[in-house]
Short mmCIF file of C-alpha atoms in Angstrom, two decimals:
data_model
loop_
_atom_site.label_atom_id
_atom_site.label_comp_id
_atom_site.label_asym_id
_atom_site.label_seq_id
_atom_site.Cartn_x
_atom_site.Cartn_y
_atom_site.Cartn_z
CA MET A 73 -51.00 -40.89 -17.98
CA VAL A 74 -48.75 -38.72 -20.18
CA ARG A 75 -50.07 -35.27 -21.08
CA LYS A 76 -49.13 -33.90 -24.51
CA VAL A 77 -48.44 -30.16 -24.65
CA ALA A 78 -47.63 -28.03 -27.70
CA VAL A 79 -45.68 -24.78 -27.40
CA ILE A 80 -46.07 -22.42 -30.37
CA GLY A 81 -43.14 -20.06 -30.94
CA ALA A 82 -39.44 -20.59 -30.17
CA GLY A 83 -38.60 -17.12 -28.94
CA ILE A 84 -37.39 -16.75 -25.37
CA THR A 85 -40.92 -17.22 -23.96
CA GLY A 86 -41.52 -20.43 -25.91
CA LEU A 87 -38.12 -21.90 -25.07
CA ALA A 88 -38.59 -21.09 -21.38
CA ALA A 89 -42.10 -22.59 -21.39
CA ALA A 90 -40.76 -25.80 -22.97
CA HIS A 91 -38.02 -25.87 -20.33
CA TYR A 92 -40.41 -25.59 -17.38
CA LEU A 93 -42.75 -28.18 -18.91
CA SER A 94 -39.85 -30.61 -19.40
CA LYS A 95 -39.34 -30.73 -15.64
CA HIS A 96 -42.57 -32.72 -15.30
CA ASP A 97 -42.15 -36.43 -15.97
CA ASP A 98 -45.76 -36.88 -17.06
CA VAL A 99 -45.60 -34.21 -19.80
CA GLU A 100 -44.52 -34.69 -23.42
CA VAL A 101 -43.58 -31.42 -25.15
CA ASP A 102 -43.49 -30.42 -28.82
CA LEU A 103 -42.13 -26.96 -29.70
CA PHE A 104 -43.11 -25.42 -33.05
CA GLU A 105 -41.40 -22.48 -34.78
CA LYS A 106 -42.43 -21.10 -38.16
CA SER A 107 -38.95 -19.73 -38.95
CA ASP A 108 -35.69 -21.67 -39.26
CA ARG A 109 -34.14 -20.52 -35.95
CA ALA A 110 -34.79 -20.07 -32.24
CA GLY A 111 -34.57 -16.83 -30.30
CA GLY A 112 -37.02 -14.51 -32.05
CA LYS A 113 -35.69 -10.95 -31.74
CA ILE A 114 -32.48 -12.13 -30.05
CA ARG A 115 -29.61 -12.29 -32.54
CA THR A 116 -25.87 -11.97 -31.89
CA TYR A 117 -23.21 -11.11 -34.51
CA ARG A 118 -19.86 -12.72 -33.67
CA GLN A 119 -16.89 -12.19 -35.95
CA ASP A 120 -13.30 -10.87 -35.89
CA GLY A 121 -13.37 -10.39 -32.11
CA TYR A 122 -16.73 -8.59 -32.05
CA THR A 123 -19.74 -9.81 -30.05
CA ILE A 124 -22.60 -7.53 -31.07
CA GLU A 125 -26.27 -7.77 -30.13
CA LEU A 126 -28.52 -6.91 -33.05
CA GLY A 127 -31.75 -7.20 -31.04
CA PRO A 128 -32.16 -7.00 -27.24
CA GLU A 129 -28.86 -6.13 -25.60
CA SER A 130 -29.06 -7.36 -22.00
CA TYR A 131 -31.41 -7.77 -19.05
CA LEU A 132 -31.95 -6.18 -15.64
CA ALA A 133 -29.89 -8.05 -13.06
CA ARG A 134 -32.46 -7.51 -10.31
CA LYS A 135 -34.97 -9.64 -12.25
CA GLN A 136 -33.28 -12.82 -11.14
CA ILE A 137 -35.40 -15.43 -12.93
CA MET A 138 -33.20 -15.18 -16.04
CA THR A 139 -30.03 -15.56 -13.99
CA GLU A 140 -31.53 -18.61 -12.28
CA LEU A 141 -32.40 -20.14 -15.66
CA ALA A 142 -28.89 -19.42 -16.97
CA GLU A 143 -27.42 -21.21 -13.96
CA GLU A 144 -29.79 -24.17 -14.44
CA ILE A 145 -28.52 -24.72 -17.99
CA GLY A 146 -24.86 -24.29 -17.06
CA LEU A 147 -24.20 -20.71 -18.19
CA GLY A 148 -23.82 -19.10 -14.77
CA ASP A 149 -20.08 -18.59 -15.25
CA ASP A 150 -20.66 -16.88 -18.64
CA LEU A 151 -22.63 -13.99 -17.15
CA VAL A 152 -20.98 -10.57 -17.35
CA ARG A 153 -22.10 -7.27 -15.85
CA ASN A 154 -22.02 -3.97 -17.69
CA GLN A 155 -19.37 -1.33 -17.07
CA THR A 156 -20.72 1.65 -15.13
CA GLY A 157 -20.57 5.38 -15.63
CA THR A 158 -22.81 8.41 -15.68
CA SER A 159 -26.01 8.30 -17.74
CA TYR A 160 -26.47 11.14 -20.24
CA ILE A 161 -29.47 12.77 -21.88
CA TYR A 162 -29.33 14.76 -25.11
CA VAL A 163 -31.61 17.74 -24.56
CA ASN A 164 -31.34 21.47 -25.28
CA ASN A 165 -28.81 20.51 -28.02
CA ARG A 166 -26.23 19.18 -25.57
CA LEU A 167 -25.33 16.06 -23.64
CA SER A 168 -26.08 16.54 -19.95
CA PRO A 169 -25.29 14.07 -17.18
CA MET A 170 -28.04 12.61 -15.04
CA PRO A 171 -27.89 14.23 -11.59
CA LYS A 172 -26.21 12.09 -8.95
CA GLY A 173 -28.72 10.07 -6.94
CA ALA A 174 -31.51 10.22 -9.53
CA VAL A 175 -33.62 7.06 -9.80
CA LEU A 176 -35.31 6.73 -13.21
CA GLY A 177 -34.89 10.47 -13.46
CA MET A 178 -36.49 11.26 -10.10
CA PRO A 179 -34.20 13.28 -7.80
CA THR A 180 -33.26 11.82 -4.41
CA GLU A 181 -30.42 14.27 -3.64
CA LEU A 182 -31.00 18.03 -3.48
CA VAL A 183 -27.74 19.68 -4.59
CA PRO A 184 -27.18 17.63 -7.78
CA PHE A 185 -30.78 18.31 -8.83
CA LEU A 186 -30.57 22.05 -8.13
CA THR A 187 -27.37 22.36 -10.19
CA THR A 188 -28.37 20.23 -13.22
CA ASP A 189 -28.87 21.93 -16.59
CA LEU A 190 -31.39 19.32 -17.75
CA VAL A 191 -34.34 21.47 -16.66
CA SER A 192 -34.94 25.16 -15.98
CA ALA A 193 -35.22 26.81 -12.56
CA GLY A 194 -38.98 27.03 -13.03
CA ALA A 195 -39.17 23.30 -13.74
CA LYS A 196 -37.17 22.58 -10.57
CA LEU A 197 -39.65 24.58 -8.52
CA ARG A 198 -42.54 22.77 -10.22
CA THR A 199 -40.92 19.42 -9.41
CA GLY A 200 -40.83 20.44 -5.74
CA LEU A 201 -44.63 20.67 -5.69
CA ASP A 202 -44.60 16.87 -5.59
CA PHE A 203 -43.99 17.16 -1.84
CA ILE A 204 -47.30 18.95 -1.20
CA LYS A 205 -49.61 17.64 -3.95
CA LYS A 206 -52.16 15.04 -2.88
CA PRO A 207 -52.01 11.61 -4.54
CA LEU A 208 -53.72 11.59 -7.91
CA PRO A 209 -57.03 9.66 -7.88
CA VAL A 210 -56.74 6.58 -10.12
CA TYR A 211 -59.68 4.21 -10.42
CA THR A 212 -58.45 1.62 -12.92
CA ASP A 213 -55.54 3.04 -14.92
CA ILE A 214 -53.86 6.24 -16.05
CA SER A 215 -51.14 7.13 -18.55
CA VAL A 216 -47.55 7.38 -17.35
CA GLY A 217 -47.46 10.86 -18.89
CA LYS A 218 -50.51 12.13 -17.02
CA PHE A 219 -49.24 10.70 -13.74
CA PHE A 220 -45.79 12.33 -13.98
CA ARG A 221 -47.13 15.61 -15.37
CA SER A 222 -49.35 15.79 -12.30
CA ARG A 223 -46.49 15.03 -9.91
CA VAL A 224 -43.50 16.91 -11.37
CA GLY A 225 -44.67 18.92 -14.41
CA ASP A 226 -44.20 18.84 -18.18
CA GLU A 227 -40.54 19.84 -18.48
CA MET A 228 -39.25 17.32 -15.96
CA LEU A 229 -41.23 14.58 -17.70
CA GLU A 230 -40.17 15.47 -21.25
CA ASN A 231 -36.50 16.30 -20.57
CA VAL A 232 -35.61 13.63 -18.04
CA ILE A 233 -38.16 10.90 -17.33
CA GLU A 234 -39.62 10.22 -20.78
CA PRO A 235 -36.25 9.65 -22.54
CA LEU A 236 -35.35 7.04 -19.91
CA LEU A 237 -38.68 5.19 -20.06
CA SER A 238 -39.38 5.37 -23.79
CA GLY A 239 -36.55 2.95 -24.61
CA ILE A 240 -38.22 0.27 -22.50
CA TYR A 241 -41.74 0.55 -23.90
CA GLY A 242 -42.23 1.79 -27.45
CA THR A 243 -45.39 3.71 -26.61
CA ASN A 244 -46.17 7.42 -26.51
CA ILE A 245 -45.68 8.38 -22.86
CA ASP A 246 -49.13 10.01 -22.75
CA GLU A 247 -50.77 6.76 -23.86
CA LEU A 248 -48.57 4.29 -21.93
CA SER A 249 -50.41 2.41 -19.17
CA LEU A 250 -49.02 3.14 -15.71
CA MET A 251 -50.62 0.10 -14.06
CA SER A 252 -49.19 -2.26 -16.71
CA THR A 253 -45.67 -0.87 -16.62
CA PHE A 254 -44.74 1.03 -13.44
CA PRO A 255 -47.48 0.43 -10.84
CA ASN A 256 -44.79 0.79 -8.14
CA PHE A 257 -44.66 4.55 -8.83
CA LYS A 258 -48.32 4.88 -7.87
CA GLU A 259 -47.77 2.70 -4.81
CA LEU A 260 -44.87 4.91 -3.66
CA GLU A 261 -46.96 8.06 -4.17
CA GLU A 262 -49.87 6.59 -2.17
CA THR A 263 -47.68 5.23 0.63
CA HIS A 264 -45.47 8.28 1.13
CA GLY A 265 -47.73 11.09 -0.08
CA SER A 266 -44.98 12.16 -2.49
CA LEU A 267 -43.26 10.32 -5.32
CA ILE A 268 -39.86 11.89 -4.59
CA ARG A 269 -40.14 11.06 -0.88
CA GLY A 270 -41.11 7.52 -1.80
CA MET A 271 -38.16 7.10 -4.18
CA TYR A 272 -35.81 8.55 -1.56
CA ASN A 273 -37.03 6.15 1.15
CA GLN A 274 -36.89 3.19 -1.21
CA LYS A 275 -33.29 4.02 -2.11
CA LYS A 276 -32.33 4.67 1.52
CA ASN A 277 -33.76 1.32 2.64
CA ALA A 278 -32.33 -0.71 -0.23
CA PRO A 279 -29.58 -3.20 0.71
CA LYS A 280 -26.15 -1.60 0.47
CA SER A 281 -23.86 -3.45 -1.93
CA GLY A 282 -20.70 -1.88 -0.53
CA GLY A 283 -17.51 -1.31 -2.49
CA ARG A 284 -17.45 -0.30 -6.15
CA LYS A 285 -20.67 0.57 -7.94
CA GLN A 286 -21.99 -2.38 -9.96
CA GLY A 287 -23.70 -2.33 -13.34
CA GLN A 288 -27.43 -2.99 -13.33
CA PHE A 289 -27.46 -5.18 -16.45
CA LEU A 290 -26.28 -8.68 -17.28
CA GLN A 291 -25.19 -10.31 -20.53
CA PHE A 292 -23.26 -13.41 -21.61
CA LYS A 293 -19.62 -13.27 -22.69
CA HIS A 294 -20.55 -15.03 -25.94
CA GLY A 295 -23.73 -12.99 -26.44
CA LEU A 296 -27.43 -13.58 -25.83
CA GLN A 297 -27.55 -16.00 -28.76
CA SER A 298 -25.33 -18.35 -26.71
CA PHE A 299 -28.04 -18.41 -24.04
CA ILE A 300 -30.69 -19.25 -26.65
CA ASP A 301 -28.54 -21.98 -28.24
CA SER A 302 -27.73 -23.51 -24.84
CA LEU A 303 -31.36 -23.40 -23.72
CA LEU A 304 -32.52 -25.09 -26.93
CA ALA A 305 -29.88 -27.82 -26.58
CA PHE A 306 -30.77 -28.28 -22.89
CA ILE A 307 -34.50 -28.75 -23.47
CA GLU A 308 -33.88 -31.16 -26.36
CA GLU A 309 -31.62 -33.22 -24.10
CA ASN A 310 -34.50 -33.28 -21.62
CA GLY A 311 -37.02 -34.71 -24.05
CA VAL A 312 -38.51 -31.68 -25.83
CA SER A 313 -39.04 -32.20 -29.58
CA ALA A 314 -38.34 -28.93 -31.44
CA PHE A 315 -39.71 -28.46 -34.97
CA PHE A 316 -38.46 -25.55 -37.08
CA GLU A 317 -40.03 -24.31 -40.31
CA HIS A 318 -43.28 -25.79 -39.01
CA ASP A 319 -46.29 -23.51 -39.40
CA VAL A 320 -49.29 -24.05 -37.15
CA GLU A 321 -52.13 -23.48 -39.63
CA SER A 322 -55.14 -24.08 -37.37
CA ILE A 323 -56.22 -25.04 -33.85
CA THR A 324 -59.60 -26.71 -33.22
CA LYS A 325 -61.23 -28.18 -30.12
CA SER A 326 -61.37 -31.95 -30.16
CA GLY A 327 -63.08 -33.58 -27.18
CA SER A 328 -61.21 -32.54 -24.06
CA GLY A 329 -58.13 -31.58 -26.10
CA TYR A 330 -57.15 -29.85 -29.34
CA THR A 331 -56.18 -30.73 -32.89
CA MET A 332 -53.50 -28.68 -34.61
CA HIS A 333 -52.76 -28.68 -38.32
CA VAL A 334 -49.01 -28.22 -38.75
CA ASN A 335 -47.55 -28.13 -42.27
CA GLY A 336 -50.67 -29.95 -43.43
CA GLU A 337 -50.36 -32.69 -40.81
CA GLU A 338 -52.83 -33.34 -37.98
CA ARG A 339 -51.51 -33.46 -34.38
CA SER A 340 -53.43 -33.87 -31.12
CA TYR A 341 -52.62 -32.19 -27.79
CA ASP A 342 -54.10 -31.88 -24.34
CA ASN A 343 -52.76 -28.36 -23.80
CA ILE A 344 -51.25 -25.56 -25.88
CA ILE A 345 -49.11 -22.58 -24.87
CA VAL A 346 -49.05 -19.81 -27.50
CA THR A 347 -46.06 -17.47 -27.23
CA THR A 348 -46.21 -15.69 -30.60
CA PRO A 349 -46.84 -11.94 -31.08
CA HIS A 350 -50.50 -11.00 -30.59
CA PHE A 351 -51.17 -10.29 -34.28
CA GLN A 352 -50.92 -14.05 -34.95
CA TYR A 353 -53.87 -14.95 -32.70
CA LYS A 354 -56.56 -14.23 -35.31
CA ARG A 355 -55.25 -17.16 -37.39
CA TRP A 356 -56.29 -19.66 -34.72
CA PHE A 357 -59.01 -18.11 -32.55
CA GLU A 358 -61.50 -16.30 -34.76
CA ASP A 359 -64.12 -16.03 -32.01
CA LEU A 360 -61.67 -14.53 -29.51
CA PRO A 361 -62.75 -10.97 -28.59
CA LEU A 362 -59.82 -9.59 -30.54
CA GLU A 363 -60.95 -5.98 -30.75
CA TYR A 364 -58.20 -4.93 -28.35
CA PHE A 365 -55.52 -6.93 -30.13
CA LYS A 366 -56.73 -5.63 -33.52
CA HIS A 367 -55.98 -2.09 -32.36
CA MET A 368 -52.96 -2.93 -30.21
CA LYS A 369 -50.04 -1.61 -32.20
CA ALA A 370 -46.39 -2.52 -31.92
CA THR A 371 -43.61 -0.03 -32.59
CA SER A 372 -41.01 -0.82 -35.24
CA VAL A 373 -37.43 0.01 -34.32
CA ALA A 374 -34.03 -0.43 -35.91
CA THR A 375 -30.57 -0.71 -34.43
CA VAL A 376 -27.63 0.78 -36.31
CA VAL A 377 -24.23 -0.63 -35.36
CA MET A 378 -21.11 1.27 -36.44
CA ALA A 379 -17.57 0.01 -35.82
CA PHE A 380 -14.62 2.43 -35.90
CA GLU A 381 -10.97 2.55 -34.99
CA ALA A 382 -10.81 4.00 -31.47
CA HIS A 383 -8.99 7.17 -32.63
CA GLN A 384 -11.90 8.03 -34.96
CA VAL A 385 -14.30 8.61 -32.05
CA GLU A 386 -13.44 11.35 -29.57
CA ASN A 387 -15.08 10.14 -26.38
CA ASP A 388 -13.47 10.59 -22.99
CA ILE A 389 -16.83 10.85 -21.21
CA ASP A 390 -17.24 8.60 -18.16
CA GLY A 391 -20.42 7.00 -19.40
CA THR A 392 -21.82 4.22 -21.56
CA GLY A 393 -24.21 6.13 -23.78
CA PHE A 394 -27.12 8.54 -23.90
CA VAL A 395 -30.85 8.80 -24.52
CA VAL A 396 -32.53 11.57 -26.52
CA SER A 397 -35.38 13.84 -25.45
CA ARG A 398 -38.27 13.78 -27.90
CA LYS A 399 -37.97 17.58 -28.00
CA MET A 400 -34.83 17.13 -30.10
CA ASP A 401 -35.21 16.92 -33.87
CA THR A 402 -33.33 13.65 -34.31
CA SER A 403 -34.06 10.31 -35.91
CA ILE A 404 -32.16 8.42 -33.20
CA THR A 405 -33.70 7.88 -29.77
CA ALA A 406 -30.55 6.67 -28.00
CA CYS A 407 -26.98 5.56 -28.54
CA THR A 408 -24.87 3.05 -26.62
CA TRP A 409 -21.09 3.42 -26.55
CA THR A 410 -20.98 -0.35 -26.67
CA ASN A 411 -17.24 -0.86 -26.25
CA LYS A 412 -17.41 1.23 -23.07
CA LYS A 413 -20.46 -0.62 -21.73
CA TRP A 414 -19.41 -4.21 -22.49
CA ALA A 415 -15.74 -5.18 -22.28
CA HIS A 416 -16.31 -8.28 -24.42
CA ALA A 417 -18.13 -6.52 -27.28
CA ALA A 418 -15.21 -5.20 -29.37
CA PRO A 419 -11.51 -5.94 -29.88
CA GLU A 420 -8.91 -3.70 -28.25
CA GLY A 421 -8.48 -0.44 -30.15
CA LYS A 422 -11.99 -0.39 -31.60
CA ALA A 423 -14.94 1.89 -30.87
CA LEU A 424 -18.39 0.39 -31.27
CA LEU A 425 -21.54 2.54 -31.40
CA ARG A 426 -25.11 1.27 -31.46
CA ALA A 427 -27.81 3.82 -32.27
CA TYR A 428 -31.54 3.22 -31.97
CA VAL A 429 -34.01 4.54 -34.54
CA GLY A 430 -37.80 4.47 -34.44
CA ARG A 431 -40.44 6.26 -32.40
CA PRO A 432 -44.17 5.53 -32.05
CA GLY A 433 -45.95 6.94 -35.07
CA ASP A 434 -42.95 7.44 -37.37
CA TYR A 435 -42.26 5.31 -40.44
CA ILE A 436 -38.49 5.52 -40.80
CA VAL A 437 -37.98 1.80 -40.18
CA ASP A 438 -40.68 0.85 -42.69
CA GLU A 439 -39.91 3.36 -45.43
CA LYS A 440 -36.16 4.05 -45.46
CA THR A 441 -33.45 1.86 -46.95
CA ASP A 442 -30.58 0.59 -44.79
CA GLU A 443 -28.27 3.16 -46.37
CA GLU A 444 -30.73 5.97 -45.57
CA ILE A 445 -31.11 4.81 -41.97
CA VAL A 446 -27.31 4.75 -41.56
CA ARG A 447 -27.08 8.28 -43.01
CA LEU A 448 -29.78 9.59 -40.65
CA ALA A 449 -28.11 7.99 -37.64
CA ARG A 450 -24.65 9.28 -38.61
CA LYS A 451 -26.01 12.81 -39.18
CA ASP A 452 -27.45 12.82 -35.67
CA LEU A 453 -24.32 11.34 -34.09
CA ASP A 454 -22.13 13.90 -35.85
CA SER A 455 -24.21 16.70 -34.31
CA ILE A 456 -23.81 15.21 -30.83
CA MET A 457 -20.29 13.68 -30.87
CA THR A 458 -17.01 14.13 -32.74
CA ILE A 459 -16.47 11.27 -35.20
CA SER A 460 -14.06 11.30 -38.14
CA GLY A 461 -13.99 9.16 -41.24
CA GLU A 462 -16.10 6.20 -42.26
CA PRO A 463 -16.87 3.15 -40.10
CA GLU A 464 -15.14 -0.17 -40.63
CA PHE A 465 -18.60 -1.67 -41.06
CA THR A 466 -22.24 -0.96 -40.29
CA ILE A 467 -25.13 -3.32 -39.51
CA VAL A 468 -28.77 -2.25 -39.67
CA THR A 469 -31.28 -4.55 -37.99
CA ARG A 470 -34.98 -3.86 -38.41
CA LEU A 471 -37.22 -5.13 -35.65
CA LYS A 472 -40.63 -4.58 -37.18
CA ASN A 473 -43.64 -4.49 -34.87
CA SER A 474 -41.33 -5.66 -32.12
CA MET A 475 -42.40 -3.49 -29.18
CA PRO A 476 -46.06 -4.03 -28.15
CA GLN A 477 -47.70 -0.80 -27.03
CA TYR A 478 -49.23 -1.12 -23.56
CA LYS A 479 -51.85 1.61 -23.68
CA VAL A 480 -54.10 2.78 -20.83
CA GLY A 481 -56.40 -0.07 -19.79
CA HIS A 482 -54.01 -2.77 -21.07
CA LYS A 483 -53.95 -4.83 -17.88
CA GLU A 484 -57.74 -4.95 -17.62
CA MET A 485 -58.17 -5.90 -21.28
CA ILE A 486 -55.53 -8.65 -21.08
CA GLY A 487 -57.21 -10.00 -17.95
CA GLY A 488 -60.53 -10.18 -19.81
CA ILE A 489 -58.96 -12.04 -22.73
CA HIS A 490 -57.31 -14.55 -20.39
CA ASP A 491 -60.69 -15.12 -18.69
CA TYR A 492 -62.29 -15.72 -22.09
CA MET A 493 -59.62 -18.26 -23.03
CA ALA A 494 -60.02 -20.09 -19.72
CA GLU A 495 -63.78 -20.41 -20.31
CA HIS A 496 -63.87 -21.14 -24.05
CA TYR A 497 -60.45 -22.74 -24.62
CA PRO A 498 -59.59 -24.45 -21.33
CA GLY A 499 -56.02 -25.70 -21.39
CA VAL A 500 -54.84 -23.10 -23.93
CA VAL A 501 -52.73 -20.24 -22.61
CA LEU A 502 -51.72 -17.08 -24.50
CA THR A 503 -48.59 -15.46 -23.13
CA GLY A 504 -45.47 -13.46 -24.04
CA ALA A 505 -44.35 -9.89 -24.58
CA SER A 506 -47.80 -8.72 -25.70
CA HIS A 507 -49.22 -9.51 -22.26
CA SER A 508 -47.45 -8.46 -19.07
CA GLY A 509 -43.86 -7.42 -19.67
CA VAL A 510 -41.53 -6.93 -22.63
CA GLY A 511 -38.12 -7.53 -21.00
CA LEU A 512 -36.35 -10.87 -21.35
CA PRO A 513 -36.84 -11.86 -17.67
CA ASP A 514 -40.51 -10.77 -17.92
CA CYS A 515 -40.97 -13.20 -20.82
CA ILE A 516 -39.37 -16.02 -18.82
CA ARG A 517 -41.58 -15.21 -15.82
CA GLN A 518 -44.69 -15.32 -17.99
CA ALA A 519 -43.60 -18.67 -19.44
CA LYS A 520 -43.23 -20.11 -15.94
CA GLU A 521 -46.62 -18.73 -14.90
CA ALA A 522 -48.23 -20.25 -18.01
CA VAL A 523 -46.75 -23.67 -17.23
CA ASP A 524 -47.74 -23.43 -13.55
CA SER A 525 -51.34 -22.62 -14.55
CA LEU A 526 -51.49 -25.78 -16.69
CA VAL A 527 -49.80 -28.32 -14.42
CA GLN A 528 -51.45 -27.36 -11.12
#
């Protein structure tokens, strides 16, 4: 007997879910997308020798599920790794290099940490208390900010750790859930009695790659959009029916299955996987205990791409960009020197900068025009770097409500909602970036888990 499954949303989670479903001979898959394109936030600009990501830029190489999927669809040879260099933080009105050996800001080598100008001598002493402080009692969850303030103090958190983590999750560090984002930090603290000791031992015991240092991130030589396009073509070749500009207006229980109204037409399915952002759920599941999702915000961010002739940007730093401490009065939160990070991103003789704008609680992305956002970004860059003249072109991309905020208690609340769905809507799975991971491989992993839960 053939089982009919609907996947709602053709972002990376929806496409991956359709792919894993298509591997089962007894499953018929329909994929619905309200917009006219696949990929969601992923969008690549390709013109005149440029390959520029306007949304997500890359993914962590150690999260191998995305690499495995790329190889499955024939894109393994297109994968490229980022160029390496020192990471920089803009704090105390200057760019300072990350100390050698630091892992997510945590020191694992003594001399580089003692000589860094990122934090004061007092902050270095306070960081050392991590070796003698007892593990912090945590019963269900705690904020990332509270955890690190307890271990290494305020200055170390705000000058070093927070700038590195805030670009991953668009949540205030003192509200960000530790157990939903970095539970491994708590595990290291518990196991080794010290977070620094734990990070040191983890690094010491990690497999040695040997030879030249490798970049931690992967991309595709024709951009992330090429991955999306190839994945869509692959699943369609394997029997998935993809419908664009098709709005799912309602979902109702019908016997042991469900009826969906799509563009005014009735369709019946045995199972449904919903991969849209969480603020769409109320359209289809009015009785769902949505109190958490009603208050679960998502940060709006914008990327500002600026292309220059190489001679216009003075930059002989051995690095690929910098992040900004929230202590600094800037609109930008980070900047990638894209032509230094990705060899395929810009033609020879060009300098490509990509600045990030948008913090939790500010309204720049919602209220400012593109021209104003460019001016704010350029003003900040001019105070940090030496740039002359006007760019060849600029591209502003607004990603509104694009970064779900995982606040303290997130994991527990999501677990409760999944339990409710299993009881009241058996065979319907909610998944995606609003649930248990915002990175591209995390979305693919969640898609696979959703499919596994249905076909078992």
